[in-house]
Amino acid sequence: MSEELDVVRQGIDEVDRELVTLLKRRLQLVSKVGEIKSRLGIPVYAPDRERDMLEKRRSEAEKHGISPQLIEDVLRRIMRESYCSEHDAGFKCVNPSARNIVIIGGNGQLGSIFVRMFRLSGYQVDVLSRRNWETDAQRMLANPGMVIVCVPIDVTGETIEKLGSLPEDCILTDFTSVKAVPLEKMLKIHRGPVMGLHPMFGPDIASMAKQVVVCCEGRYQDQCEWVLAQMKIWGTRIERVTADEHDRAMSFIQALRHFTTYAYGYYLQKYRVDLDRLVQLSSPIYRLELMLVGRLFAQDPSLYADIILSSERNVENIMAYRDCIDEQVKMVQSYSRESFIREFLNIRDYFGSYSEQFLKESKILLDQARDSMVHNTL
Amino acid sequence: MSEELDVVRQGIDEVDRELVTLLKRRLQLVSKVGEIKSRLGIPVYAPDRERDMLEKRRSEAEKHGISPQLIEDVLRRIMRESYCSEHDAGFKCVNPSARNIVIIGGNGQLGSIFVRMFRLSGYQVDVLSRRNWETDAQRMLANPGMVIVCVPIDVTGETIEKLGSLPEDCILTDFTSVKAVPLEKMLKIHRGPVMGLHPMFGPDIASMAKQVVVCCEGRYQDQCEWVLAQMKIWGTRIERVTADEHDRAMSFIQALRHFTTYAYGYYLQKYRVDLDRLVQLSSPIYRLELMLVGRLFAQDPSLYADIILSSERNVENIMAYRDCIDEQVKMVQSYSRESFIREFLNIRDYFGSYSEQFLKESKILLDQARDSMVHNTL
């Protein structure tokens, strides 16, 4: 095109190659940090250090006339990679005297992550499933330090009942996405320490850092604390609520939201809406919304059936949602601009400062989304 | 904490400072590219060069044992910044002999972006609004090369009618989010070249690069092409469809989707669901969905009222959506796991390869989302 342009572009390529080298050096240093942290038992995720470091880099960038948001975004992306490399060194074991950990369902997608993490932290982990129950259950469950039930929601109850009598100091816990019913069942069959956990992430995470695990206390929580301390070393954030608070919130966070996503997909399918056209003409935000709908259907239908149909509360919330849609469709049918604006402002009041915060956050995210999405539609 | 850790962290800080310097150098080179492109009239956005360059960096990264996705993500983020700096140099003017461009509503948020872009490209741009109509309209509209109607949807019709007679070679266009009705009106009042445009972005974009503008042809399209060529130089992607295809798609992309988002917000508000708790316990994906709902209510209610209530087709689509919800609520009420799974698989068929593609894209995006969101909930 132009020789002049070629020369400058060669300069850019040169800078980019230096960038690759620099990234390599950084990741090597970070893996050293991982080794040291692992040896000393310091949590992987250090929010204060992260915040300080980003603040310094932002002000340095500003001095150089570079956008602080640019350097923050780039560093956050590199740090995410860093959390993954920190894994390789293994993790400090907070309870070296713990007896074996039995993970029932440890062959599953979510279970196997925890098998790996506990092993990387120096615990003896035994994996039980339907396949090896007959042959191995008796031996593995003879004197375990902890039993984790990590099986699909529809067989959680019967799995807990199959456990029989565990040693009194054994911790019993489950990873089910509802908490009240399994917790009750665990408290009934076991007299020792009991705790319900809900890891709020799918099996496709690159690292445990910054992931949320919800904890609902059952009995003798002090004896369970080492498990949470171990997870914190992995970088996990622990959120403590009661089982009832958990289930109430999940009915909105999981059941209702999955239902509305599912119903939107159903609608598009029923009317055979031209998806290619929608993708072609999408603004970034609609493309993002379409993505969040479409991705559901690449996943396991029974998982979603089980979550949505797991409680009467869910079905009640979904019915209440239907009534809201009814009300609002009537408003739209009357073409009443004033009613719409009035309701809109009520909802804004309800969202309070969250709506502005979400708008700000979504701007950053939509820019990122466009960076990667446009590529795929060209 | 540990001297050893401090030493390694100092090394990381050193690398990060080098990173800031490197970014600065890259942005300077890119601004040179901008100057050259502007002089030669080469479009800002060069998809082939971008693809080649990323491919090279990915394979270099792999040779160094670094994740190719890491280098791609970092470079995409830097390139986004680069598109912004390329602005400063101005843009090549593809039609230097064009007479003045009148942007009606050029003081508005969207209009002012185009005022700036056309001016940066060397055109004489006149801004008309309600405020200066009396004093300036006659002079500005005496012999314009192009008139752009960029006013709220509910006054687009009357604004077009107010235009009176324009020179026969003047291009008349509008930026309204519906296309059939304004296009018809423009064809009626003007005998020269007419084209409907719909910029698919909000006023908060950092750069025009990679943004989509939908074009619906009206009359004498060949005489309008220079406008699209100019927008391509800004980096814009032009999508051509008929006004009817556009309106049909937008009824789903905008009206229906905004309605469902609004209705979900209405539901949360009606039942006073505890937002702090939802945010506390959110998985990244639910947090993202909540963000997309909440952000709506930080924006202008009349804008959304006008989009949703702009056509009978929208209201019909919304009613059809209500019927889908009804059907599916009945299915959920019967707790029929099998029906749910059967429907789910039908919808998967409908989404075809999009569901897997969306799942893959959303994984990348959700990782990015967690990077920035966790920070705000700590």
PDB file of N, CA and C in Angstrom, chain A residues 16-17 26 45 60 67 73 76-77 80-81 200 204 239 257 262 266 270 273 276 280-281 285 287-289 291 295 297 299 306 322 326-328 337 343 348 350 354 361-363 365 371 375, chain B residues 16-17 26 60 67 73 76-77 80-81 200 204 239 257 262 266-267 270 273 276 280-281 285 287-289 295 297 299 306 322 326-328 337 343 348 350 354 361-363 365 371 375 378:
ATOM      1  N   ASP A  16       5.411  -5.401  19.518  1.00  0.00           N
ATOM      2  CA  ASP A  16       4.566  -6.514  19.937  1.00  0.00           C
ATOM      3  C   ASP A  16       5.406  -7.737  20.305  1.00  0.00           C
ATOM      4  N   ARG A  17       6.522  -7.930  19.579  1.00  0.00           N
ATOM      5  CA  ARG A  17       7.389  -9.049  19.936  1.00  0.00           C
ATOM      6  C   ARG A  17       8.016  -8.825  21.318  1.00  0.00           C
ATOM      7  N   ARG A  26       7.067 -11.866  32.999  1.00  0.00           N
ATOM      8  CA  ARG A  26       6.137 -11.621  34.098  1.00  0.00           C
ATOM      9  C   ARG A  26       5.546 -12.918  34.626  1.00  0.00           C
ATOM     10  N   TYR A  45      -5.009 -15.275  46.171  1.00  0.00           N
ATOM     11  CA  TYR A  45      -5.638 -14.022  45.786  1.00  0.00           C
ATOM     12  C   TYR A  45      -5.398 -12.974  46.865  1.00  0.00           C
ATOM     13  N   GLU A  60       1.097   5.932  37.048  1.00  0.00           N
ATOM     14  CA  GLU A  60       2.257   5.970  36.146  1.00  0.00           C
ATOM     15  C   GLU A  60       1.803   6.170  34.698  1.00  0.00           C
ATOM     16  N   SER A  67      -4.073   6.179  28.854  1.00  0.00           N
ATOM     17  CA  SER A  67      -5.306   5.986  29.605  1.00  0.00           C
ATOM     18  C   SER A  67      -5.092   4.990  30.738  1.00  0.00           C
ATOM     19  N   ASP A  73      -6.919  -2.629  32.428  1.00  0.00           N
ATOM     20  CA  ASP A  73      -7.515  -3.755  31.692  1.00  0.00           C
ATOM     21  C   ASP A  73      -6.453  -4.768  31.287  1.00  0.00           C
ATOM     22  N   ARG A  76      -5.157  -6.619  34.421  1.00  0.00           N
ATOM     23  CA  ARG A  76      -6.145  -7.576  34.933  1.00  0.00           C
ATOM     24  C   ARG A  76      -6.146  -8.847  34.089  1.00  0.00           C
ATOM     25  N   ARG A  77      -6.031  -8.667  32.782  1.00  0.00           N
ATOM     26  CA  ARG A  77      -6.018  -9.837  31.907  1.00  0.00           C
ATOM     27  C   ARG A  77      -4.777 -10.699  32.168  1.00  0.00           C
ATOM     28  N   ARG A  80      -5.114 -12.577  35.473  1.00  0.00           N
ATOM     29  CA  ARG A  80      -5.957 -13.778  35.396  1.00  0.00           C
ATOM     30  C   ARG A  80      -5.109 -14.974  34.972  1.00  0.00           C
ATOM     31  N   GLU A  81      -4.264 -14.765  33.952  1.00  0.00           N
ATOM     32  CA  GLU A  81      -3.369 -15.829  33.504  1.00  0.00           C
ATOM     33  C   GLU A  81      -2.438 -16.240  34.646  1.00  0.00           C
ATOM     34  N   MET A 200     -20.207 -21.479  43.210  1.00  0.00           N
ATOM     35  CA  MET A 200     -20.981 -20.695  42.236  1.00  0.00           C
ATOM     36  C   MET A 200     -20.237 -20.589  40.908  1.00  0.00           C
ATOM     37  N   ASP A 204     -15.876 -25.047  33.775  1.00  0.00           N
ATOM     38  CA  ASP A 204     -14.943 -24.554  32.762  1.00  0.00           C
ATOM     39  C   ASP A 204     -14.034 -23.437  33.261  1.00  0.00           C
ATOM     40  N   GLU A 239     -18.797 -16.912  50.879  1.00  0.00           N
ATOM     41  CA  GLU A 239     -19.940 -16.102  51.297  1.00  0.00           C
ATOM     42  C   GLU A 239     -20.805 -16.942  52.236  1.00  0.00           C
ATOM     43  N   ARG A 257     -34.152 -16.983  36.404  1.00  0.00           N
ATOM     44  CA  ARG A 257     -33.378 -16.433  35.291  1.00  0.00           C
ATOM     45  C   ARG A 257     -33.193 -17.470  34.191  1.00  0.00           C
ATOM     46  N   TYR A 262     -34.590 -19.486  28.873  1.00  0.00           N
ATOM     47  CA  TYR A 262     -35.163 -20.609  28.136  1.00  0.00           C
ATOM     48  C   TYR A 262     -36.386 -20.144  27.331  1.00  0.00           C
ATOM     49  N   TYR A 266     -37.214 -20.245  23.400  1.00  0.00           N
ATOM     50  CA  TYR A 266     -38.406 -20.932  22.907  1.00  0.00           C
ATOM     51  C   TYR A 266     -39.166 -20.050  21.920  1.00  0.00           C
ATOM     52  N   LYS A 270     -39.931 -20.808  18.135  1.00  0.00           N
ATOM     53  CA  LYS A 270     -41.314 -21.018  17.716  1.00  0.00           C
ATOM     54  C   LYS A 270     -41.637 -20.197  16.471  1.00  0.00           C
ATOM     55  N   VAL A 273     -37.412 -17.138  14.005  1.00  0.00           N
ATOM     56  CA  VAL A 273     -36.791 -15.840  13.730  1.00  0.00           C
ATOM     57  C   VAL A 273     -35.436 -16.085  13.068  1.00  0.00           C
ATOM     58  N   ASP A 276     -29.409 -15.486  11.582  1.00  0.00           N
ATOM     59  CA  ASP A 276     -28.318 -14.843  10.838  1.00  0.00           C
ATOM     60  C   ASP A 276     -28.557 -13.342  10.724  1.00  0.00           C
ATOM     61  N   GLN A 280     -26.352 -10.382  12.197  1.00  0.00           N
ATOM     62  CA  GLN A 280     -25.841  -9.373  11.262  1.00  0.00           C
ATOM     63  C   GLN A 280     -26.144  -7.947  11.744  1.00  0.00           C
ATOM     64  N   LEU A 281     -27.345  -7.743  12.246  1.00  0.00           N
ATOM     65  CA  LEU A 281     -27.783  -6.387  12.587  1.00  0.00           C
ATOM     66  C   LEU A 281     -27.644  -6.037  14.076  1.00  0.00           C
ATOM     67  N   ILE A 285     -24.743  -4.768  22.487  1.00  0.00           N
ATOM     68  CA  ILE A 285     -25.490  -5.211  23.659  1.00  0.00           C
ATOM     69  C   ILE A 285     -26.494  -6.293  23.299  1.00  0.00           C
ATOM     70  N   ARG A 287     -26.205  -8.385  20.791  1.00  0.00           N
ATOM     71  CA  ARG A 287     -25.397  -9.560  20.491  1.00  0.00           C
ATOM     72  C   ARG A 287     -25.015 -10.285  21.788  1.00  0.00           C
ATOM     73  N   LEU A 288     -24.690  -9.489  22.816  1.00  0.00           N
ATOM     74  CA  LEU A 288     -24.344 -10.057  24.118  1.00  0.00           C
ATOM     75  C   LEU A 288     -25.547 -10.782  24.713  1.00  0.00           C
ATOM     76  N   GLU A 289     -26.707 -10.156  24.614  1.00  0.00           N
ATOM     77  CA  GLU A 289     -27.913 -10.765  25.175  1.00  0.00           C
ATOM     78  C   GLU A 289     -28.265 -12.049  24.419  1.00  0.00           C
ATOM     79  N   MET A 291     -26.196 -13.938  22.914  1.00  0.00           N
ATOM     80  CA  MET A 291     -25.168 -14.894  23.313  1.00  0.00           C
ATOM     81  C   MET A 291     -25.537 -15.583  24.625  1.00  0.00           C
ATOM     82  N   ARG A 295     -26.180 -19.591  24.518  1.00  0.00           N
ATOM     83  CA  ARG A 295     -25.220 -20.459  25.196  1.00  0.00           C
ATOM     84  C   ARG A 295     -25.922 -21.493  26.083  1.00  0.00           C
ATOM     85  N   PHE A 297     -28.364 -23.298  25.444  1.00  0.00           N
ATOM     86  CA  PHE A 297     -28.797 -24.486  24.717  1.00  0.00           C
ATOM     87  C   PHE A 297     -27.636 -25.344  24.234  1.00  0.00           C
ATOM     88  N   GLN A 299     -25.749 -26.459  26.522  1.00  0.00           N
ATOM     89  CA  GLN A 299     -25.447 -27.149  27.771  1.00  0.00           C
ATOM     90  C   GLN A 299     -26.441 -28.276  28.049  1.00  0.00           C
ATOM     91  N   ASP A 306     -33.520 -29.841  36.246  1.00  0.00           N
ATOM     92  CA  ASP A 306     -33.427 -30.119  37.684  1.00  0.00           C
ATOM     93  C   ASP A 306     -33.389 -28.848  38.514  1.00  0.00           C
ATOM     94  N   ARG A 322     -44.871 -14.581  35.364  1.00  0.00           N
ATOM     95  CA  ARG A 322     -45.861 -14.607  34.281  1.00  0.00           C
ATOM     96  C   ARG A 322     -46.915 -13.510  34.513  1.00  0.00           C
ATOM     97  N   ASP A 326     -47.951 -10.369  32.111  1.00  0.00           N
ATOM     98  CA  ASP A 326     -49.349 -10.087  31.757  1.00  0.00           C
ATOM     99  C   ASP A 326     -49.699  -8.618  31.982  1.00  0.00           C
ATOM    100  N   GLU A 327     -49.428  -8.164  33.208  1.00  0.00           N
ATOM    101  CA  GLU A 327     -49.706  -6.765  33.564  1.00  0.00           C
ATOM    102  C   GLU A 327     -49.055  -5.803  32.593  1.00  0.00           C
ATOM    103  N   GLN A 328     -47.771  -6.046  32.327  1.00  0.00           N
ATOM    104  CA  GLN A 328     -47.003  -5.097  31.532  1.00  0.00           C
ATOM    105  C   GLN A 328     -47.382  -5.170  30.046  1.00  0.00           C
ATOM    106  N   ARG A 337     -47.586   5.771  26.983  1.00  0.00           N
ATOM    107  CA  ARG A 337     -46.212   6.213  27.190  1.00  0.00           C
ATOM    108  C   ARG A 337     -46.008   6.668  28.638  1.00  0.00           C
ATOM    109  N   GLU A 343     -43.637   3.676  35.537  1.00  0.00           N
ATOM    110  CA  GLU A 343     -43.142   2.396  36.061  1.00  0.00           C
ATOM    111  C   GLU A 343     -41.622   2.322  35.978  1.00  0.00           C
ATOM    112  N   ARG A 348     -36.280   2.287  38.551  1.00  0.00           N
ATOM    113  CA  ARG A 348     -34.985   2.948  38.748  1.00  0.00           C
ATOM    114  C   ARG A 348     -34.740   3.215  40.229  1.00  0.00           C
ATOM    115  N   TYR A 350     -35.906   1.554  42.713  1.00  0.00           N
ATOM    116  CA  TYR A 350     -35.617   0.266  43.347  1.00  0.00           C
ATOM    117  C   TYR A 350     -34.156  -0.129  43.132  1.00  0.00           C
ATOM    118  N   TYR A 354     -27.281   0.928  42.019  1.00  0.00           N
ATOM    119  CA  TYR A 354     -26.845  -0.190  41.178  1.00  0.00           C
ATOM    120  C   TYR A 354     -27.003   0.108  39.683  1.00  0.00           C
ATOM    121  N   GLU A 361     -20.134  -0.389  34.509  1.00  0.00           N
ATOM    122  CA  GLU A 361     -19.447  -1.672  34.326  1.00  0.00           C
ATOM    123  C   GLU A 361     -19.724  -2.257  32.949  1.00  0.00           C
ATOM    124  N   SER A 362     -20.980  -2.117  32.502  1.00  0.00           N
ATOM    125  CA  SER A 362     -21.330  -2.756  31.236  1.00  0.00           C
ATOM    126  C   SER A 362     -20.684  -2.040  30.057  1.00  0.00           C
ATOM    127  N   LYS A 363     -20.403  -0.746  30.215  1.00  0.00           N
ATOM    128  CA  LYS A 363     -19.702  -0.030  29.144  1.00  0.00           C
ATOM    129  C   LYS A 363     -18.337  -0.657  28.908  1.00  0.00           C
ATOM    130  N   LEU A 365     -17.414  -3.614  29.703  1.00  0.00           N
ATOM    131  CA  LEU A 365     -17.586  -4.973  29.217  1.00  0.00           C
ATOM    132  C   LEU A 365     -18.031  -5.016  27.760  1.00  0.00           C
ATOM    133  N   ASP A 371     -14.668  -6.050  20.909  1.00  0.00           N
ATOM    134  CA  ASP A 371     -13.328  -6.459  20.468  1.00  0.00           C
ATOM    135  C   ASP A 371     -13.334  -7.899  19.976  1.00  0.00           C
ATOM    136  N   HIS A 375     -14.859  -9.807  15.334  1.00  0.00           N
ATOM    137  CA  HIS A 375     -13.986 -10.743  14.653  1.00  0.00           C
ATOM    138  C   HIS A 375     -14.761 -11.910  14.040  1.00  0.00           C
TER     139      HIS A 375
ATOM    140  N   ASP B  16       6.184  -4.368  34.979  1.00  0.00           N
ATOM    141  CA  ASP B  16       4.974  -3.600  34.692  1.00  0.00           C
ATOM    142  C   ASP B  16       5.300  -2.176  34.271  1.00  0.00           C
ATOM    143  N   ARG B  17       6.355  -1.618  34.846  1.00  0.00           N
ATOM    144  CA  ARG B  17       6.752  -0.270  34.425  1.00  0.00           C
ATOM    145  C   ARG B  17       7.251  -0.295  32.987  1.00  0.00           C
ATOM    146  N   ARG B  26       3.957   1.996  21.547  1.00  0.00           N
ATOM    147  CA  ARG B  26       3.032   1.433  20.566  1.00  0.00           C
ATOM    148  C   ARG B  26       1.975   2.457  20.150  1.00  0.00           C
ATOM    149  N   GLU B  60       3.868 -16.853  17.869  1.00  0.00           N
ATOM    150  CA  GLU B  60       5.066 -16.489  18.639  1.00  0.00           C
ATOM    151  C   GLU B  60       4.873 -16.785  20.120  1.00  0.00           C
ATOM    152  N   SER B  67       0.079 -18.620  26.631  1.00  0.00           N
ATOM    153  CA  SER B  67      -1.234 -18.870  26.040  1.00  0.00           C
ATOM    154  C   SER B  67      -1.503 -17.888  24.897  1.00  0.00           C
ATOM    155  N   ASP B  73      -5.949 -11.365  23.590  1.00  0.00           N
ATOM    156  CA  ASP B  73      -6.793 -10.487  24.413  1.00  0.00           C
ATOM    157  C   ASP B  73      -6.092  -9.168  24.716  1.00  0.00           C
ATOM    158  N   ARG B  76      -5.864  -7.056  21.479  1.00  0.00           N
ATOM    159  CA  ARG B  76      -7.172  -6.489  21.110  1.00  0.00           C
ATOM    160  C   ARG B  76      -7.495  -5.276  21.964  1.00  0.00           C
ATOM    161  N   ARG B  77      -7.173  -5.389  23.258  1.00  0.00           N
ATOM    162  CA  ARG B  77      -7.451  -4.259  24.150  1.00  0.00           C
ATOM    163  C   ARG B  77      -6.614  -3.045  23.757  1.00  0.00           C
ATOM    164  N   ARG B  80      -7.958  -1.458  20.548  1.00  0.00           N
ATOM    165  CA  ARG B  80      -9.144  -0.614  20.746  1.00  0.00           C
ATOM    166  C   ARG B  80      -8.710   0.799  21.095  1.00  0.00           C
ATOM    167  N   GLU B  81      -7.719   0.906  22.011  1.00  0.00           N
ATOM    168  CA  GLU B  81      -7.189   2.216  22.376  1.00  0.00           C
ATOM    169  C   GLU B  81      -6.599   2.902  21.144  1.00  0.00           C
ATOM    170  N   MET B 200     -25.973   1.580  14.869  1.00  0.00           N
ATOM    171  CA  MET B 200     -26.319   0.600  15.907  1.00  0.00           C
ATOM    172  C   MET B 200     -25.435   0.768  17.132  1.00  0.00           C
ATOM    173  N   ASP B 204     -22.064   6.583  23.780  1.00  0.00           N
ATOM    174  CA  ASP B 204     -20.909   6.466  24.670  1.00  0.00           C
ATOM    175  C   ASP B 204     -19.734   5.712  24.057  1.00  0.00           C
ATOM    176  N   GLU B 239     -23.985  -2.426   6.986  1.00  0.00           N
ATOM    177  CA  GLU B 239     -24.829  -3.582   6.693  1.00  0.00           C
ATOM    178  C   GLU B 239     -26.023  -3.109   5.868  1.00  0.00           C
ATOM    179  N   ARG B 257     -36.667  -7.258  23.126  1.00  0.00           N
ATOM    180  CA  ARG B 257     -35.632  -7.477  24.129  1.00  0.00           C
ATOM    181  C   ARG B 257     -35.696  -6.417  25.227  1.00  0.00           C
ATOM    182  N   TYR B 262     -37.064  -4.891  30.703  1.00  0.00           N
ATOM    183  CA  TYR B 262     -37.899  -4.022  31.527  1.00  0.00           C
ATOM    184  C   TYR B 262     -38.793  -4.845  32.458  1.00  0.00           C
ATOM    185  N   TYR B 266     -39.138  -4.952  36.448  1.00  0.00           N
ATOM    186  CA  TYR B 266     -40.429  -4.704  37.098  1.00  0.00           C
ATOM    187  C   TYR B 266     -40.723  -5.775  38.149  1.00  0.00           C
ATOM    188  N   TYR B 267     -40.463  -7.022  37.774  1.00  0.00           N
ATOM    189  CA  TYR B 267     -40.690  -8.151  38.679  1.00  0.00           C
ATOM    190  C   TYR B 267     -39.843  -8.026  39.948  1.00  0.00           C
ATOM    191  N   LYS B 270     -41.249  -5.243  42.013  1.00  0.00           N
ATOM    192  CA  LYS B 270     -42.567  -5.511  42.590  1.00  0.00           C
ATOM    193  C   LYS B 270     -42.444  -6.368  43.845  1.00  0.00           C
ATOM    194  N   VAL B 273     -37.161  -7.753  45.749  1.00  0.00           N
ATOM    195  CA  VAL B 273     -36.107  -8.753  45.924  1.00  0.00           C
ATOM    196  C   VAL B 273     -34.844  -8.049  46.427  1.00  0.00           C
ATOM    197  N   ASP B 276     -28.850  -6.532  47.214  1.00  0.00           N
ATOM    198  CA  ASP B 276     -27.523  -6.743  47.808  1.00  0.00           C
ATOM    199  C   ASP B 276     -27.225  -8.233  47.922  1.00  0.00           C
ATOM    200  N   GLN B 280     -24.329 -10.305  46.153  1.00  0.00           N
ATOM    201  CA  GLN B 280     -23.402 -11.066  47.004  1.00  0.00           C
ATOM    202  C   GLN B 280     -23.253 -12.511  46.523  1.00  0.00           C
ATOM    203  N   LEU B 281     -24.368 -13.131  46.146  1.00  0.00           N
ATOM    204  CA  LEU B 281     -24.348 -14.567  45.831  1.00  0.00           C
ATOM    205  C   LEU B 281     -24.277 -14.862  44.333  1.00  0.00           C
ATOM    206  N   ILE B 285     -22.101 -15.219  35.607  1.00  0.00           N
ATOM    207  CA  ILE B 285     -23.086 -15.086  34.540  1.00  0.00           C
ATOM    208  C   ILE B 285     -24.351 -14.401  35.034  1.00  0.00           C
ATOM    209  N   ARG B 287     -24.497 -12.303  37.533  1.00  0.00           N
ATOM    210  CA  ARG B 287     -24.106 -10.919  37.759  1.00  0.00           C
ATOM    211  C   ARG B 287     -24.147 -10.132  36.450  1.00  0.00           C
ATOM    212  N   LEU B 288     -23.700 -10.784  35.383  1.00  0.00           N
ATOM    213  CA  LEU B 288     -23.722 -10.164  34.061  1.00  0.00           C
ATOM    214  C   LEU B 288     -25.161  -9.907  33.615  1.00  0.00           C
ATOM    215  N   GLU B 289     -26.028 -10.893  33.820  1.00  0.00           N
ATOM    216  CA  GLU B 289     -27.425 -10.729  33.413  1.00  0.00           C
ATOM    217  C   GLU B 289     -28.097  -9.621  34.221  1.00  0.00           C
ATOM    218  N   ARG B 295     -28.764  -1.827  34.051  1.00  0.00           N
ATOM    219  CA  ARG B 295     -28.237  -0.698  33.290  1.00  0.00           C
ATOM    220  C   ARG B 295     -29.336   0.016  32.489  1.00  0.00           C
ATOM    221  N   PHE B 297     -32.168   0.884  33.468  1.00  0.00           N
ATOM    222  CA  PHE B 297     -32.889   1.870  34.266  1.00  0.00           C
ATOM    223  C   PHE B 297     -32.036   3.088  34.621  1.00  0.00           C
ATOM    224  N   GLN B 299     -30.915   4.728  32.153  1.00  0.00           N
ATOM    225  CA  GLN B 299     -31.019   5.453  30.897  1.00  0.00           C
ATOM    226  C   GLN B 299     -32.366   6.171  30.760  1.00  0.00           C
ATOM    227  N   ASP B 306     -40.434   5.058  23.462  1.00  0.00           N
ATOM    228  CA  ASP B 306     -40.615   5.323  22.032  1.00  0.00           C
ATOM    229  C   ASP B 306     -40.248   4.112  21.178  1.00  0.00           C
ATOM    230  N   ARG B 322     -45.712 -13.135  25.350  1.00  0.00           N
ATOM    231  CA  ARG B 322     -46.526 -13.414  26.540  1.00  0.00           C
ATOM    232  C   ARG B 322     -47.168 -14.809  26.411  1.00  0.00           C
ATOM    233  N   ASP B 326     -46.790 -18.080  28.835  1.00  0.00           N
ATOM    234  CA  ASP B 326     -47.956 -18.806  29.339  1.00  0.00           C
ATOM    235  C   ASP B 326     -47.808 -20.310  29.132  1.00  0.00           C
ATOM    236  N   GLU B 327     -47.552 -20.680  27.882  1.00  0.00           N
ATOM    237  CA  GLU B 327     -47.362 -22.098  27.529  1.00  0.00           C
ATOM    238  C   GLU B 327     -46.315 -22.754  28.406  1.00  0.00           C
ATOM    239  N   GLN B 328     -45.176 -22.093  28.503  1.00  0.00           N
ATOM    240  CA  GLN B 328     -44.045 -22.705  29.194  1.00  0.00           C
ATOM    241  C   GLN B 328     -44.243 -22.731  30.713  1.00  0.00           C
ATOM    242  N   ARG B 337     -40.348 -33.025  33.548  1.00  0.00           N
ATOM    243  CA  ARG B 337     -38.931 -32.985  33.200  1.00  0.00           C
ATOM    244  C   ARG B 337     -38.737 -33.359  31.729  1.00  0.00           C
ATOM    245  N   GLU B 343     -38.362 -29.877  24.651  1.00  0.00           N
ATOM    246  CA  GLU B 343     -38.398 -28.521  24.104  1.00  0.00           C
ATOM    247  C   GLU B 343     -36.991 -27.938  24.012  1.00  0.00           C
ATOM    248  N   ARG B 348     -32.313 -26.117  20.838  1.00  0.00           N
ATOM    249  CA  ARG B 348     -30.909 -26.319  20.484  1.00  0.00           C
ATOM    250  C   ARG B 348     -30.755 -26.515  18.971  1.00  0.00           C
ATOM    251  N   TYR B 350     -32.715 -25.404  16.675  1.00  0.00           N
ATOM    252  CA  TYR B 350     -32.951 -24.111  16.042  1.00  0.00           C
ATOM    253  C   TYR B 350     -31.698 -23.232  16.095  1.00  0.00           C
ATOM    254  N   TYR B 354     -24.806 -21.851  16.392  1.00  0.00           N
ATOM    255  CA  TYR B 354     -24.684 -20.645  17.192  1.00  0.00           C
ATOM    256  C   TYR B 354     -24.554 -20.951  18.684  1.00  0.00           C
ATOM    257  N   GLU B 361     -17.712 -18.016  23.038  1.00  0.00           N
ATOM    258  CA  GLU B 361     -17.493 -16.576  23.171  1.00  0.00           C
ATOM    259  C   GLU B 361     -17.803 -16.095  24.586  1.00  0.00           C
ATOM    260  N   SER B 362     -18.864 -16.649  25.164  1.00  0.00           N
ATOM    261  CA  SER B 362     -19.259 -16.144  26.471  1.00  0.00           C
ATOM    262  C   SER B 362     -18.272 -16.567  27.556  1.00  0.00           C
ATOM    263  N   LYS B 363     -17.589 -17.689  27.345  1.00  0.00           N
ATOM    264  CA  LYS B 363     -16.572 -18.096  28.323  1.00  0.00           C
ATOM    265  C   LYS B 363     -15.482 -17.039  28.409  1.00  0.00           C
ATOM    266  N   LEU B 365     -15.733 -13.958  27.559  1.00  0.00           N
ATOM    267  CA  LEU B 365     -16.296 -12.734  28.089  1.00  0.00           C
ATOM    268  C   LEU B 365     -16.546 -12.812  29.595  1.00  0.00           C
ATOM    269  N   ASP B 371     -12.970 -10.562  36.014  1.00  0.00           N
ATOM    270  CA  ASP B 371     -11.810  -9.708  36.299  1.00  0.00           C
ATOM    271  C   ASP B 371     -12.230  -8.353  36.835  1.00  0.00           C
ATOM    272  N   HIS B 375     -13.779  -6.978  41.683  1.00  0.00           N
ATOM    273  CA  HIS B 375     -13.192  -5.790  42.267  1.00  0.00           C
ATOM    274  C   HIS B 375     -14.239  -4.942  42.982  1.00  0.00           C
ATOM    275  N   LEU B 378     -15.911  -6.473  46.447  1.00  0.00           N
ATOM    276  CA  LEU B 378     -15.081  -6.793  47.614  1.00  0.00           C
ATOM    277  C   LEU B 378     -15.375  -5.850  48.771  1.00  0.00           C
TER     278      LEU B 378
END
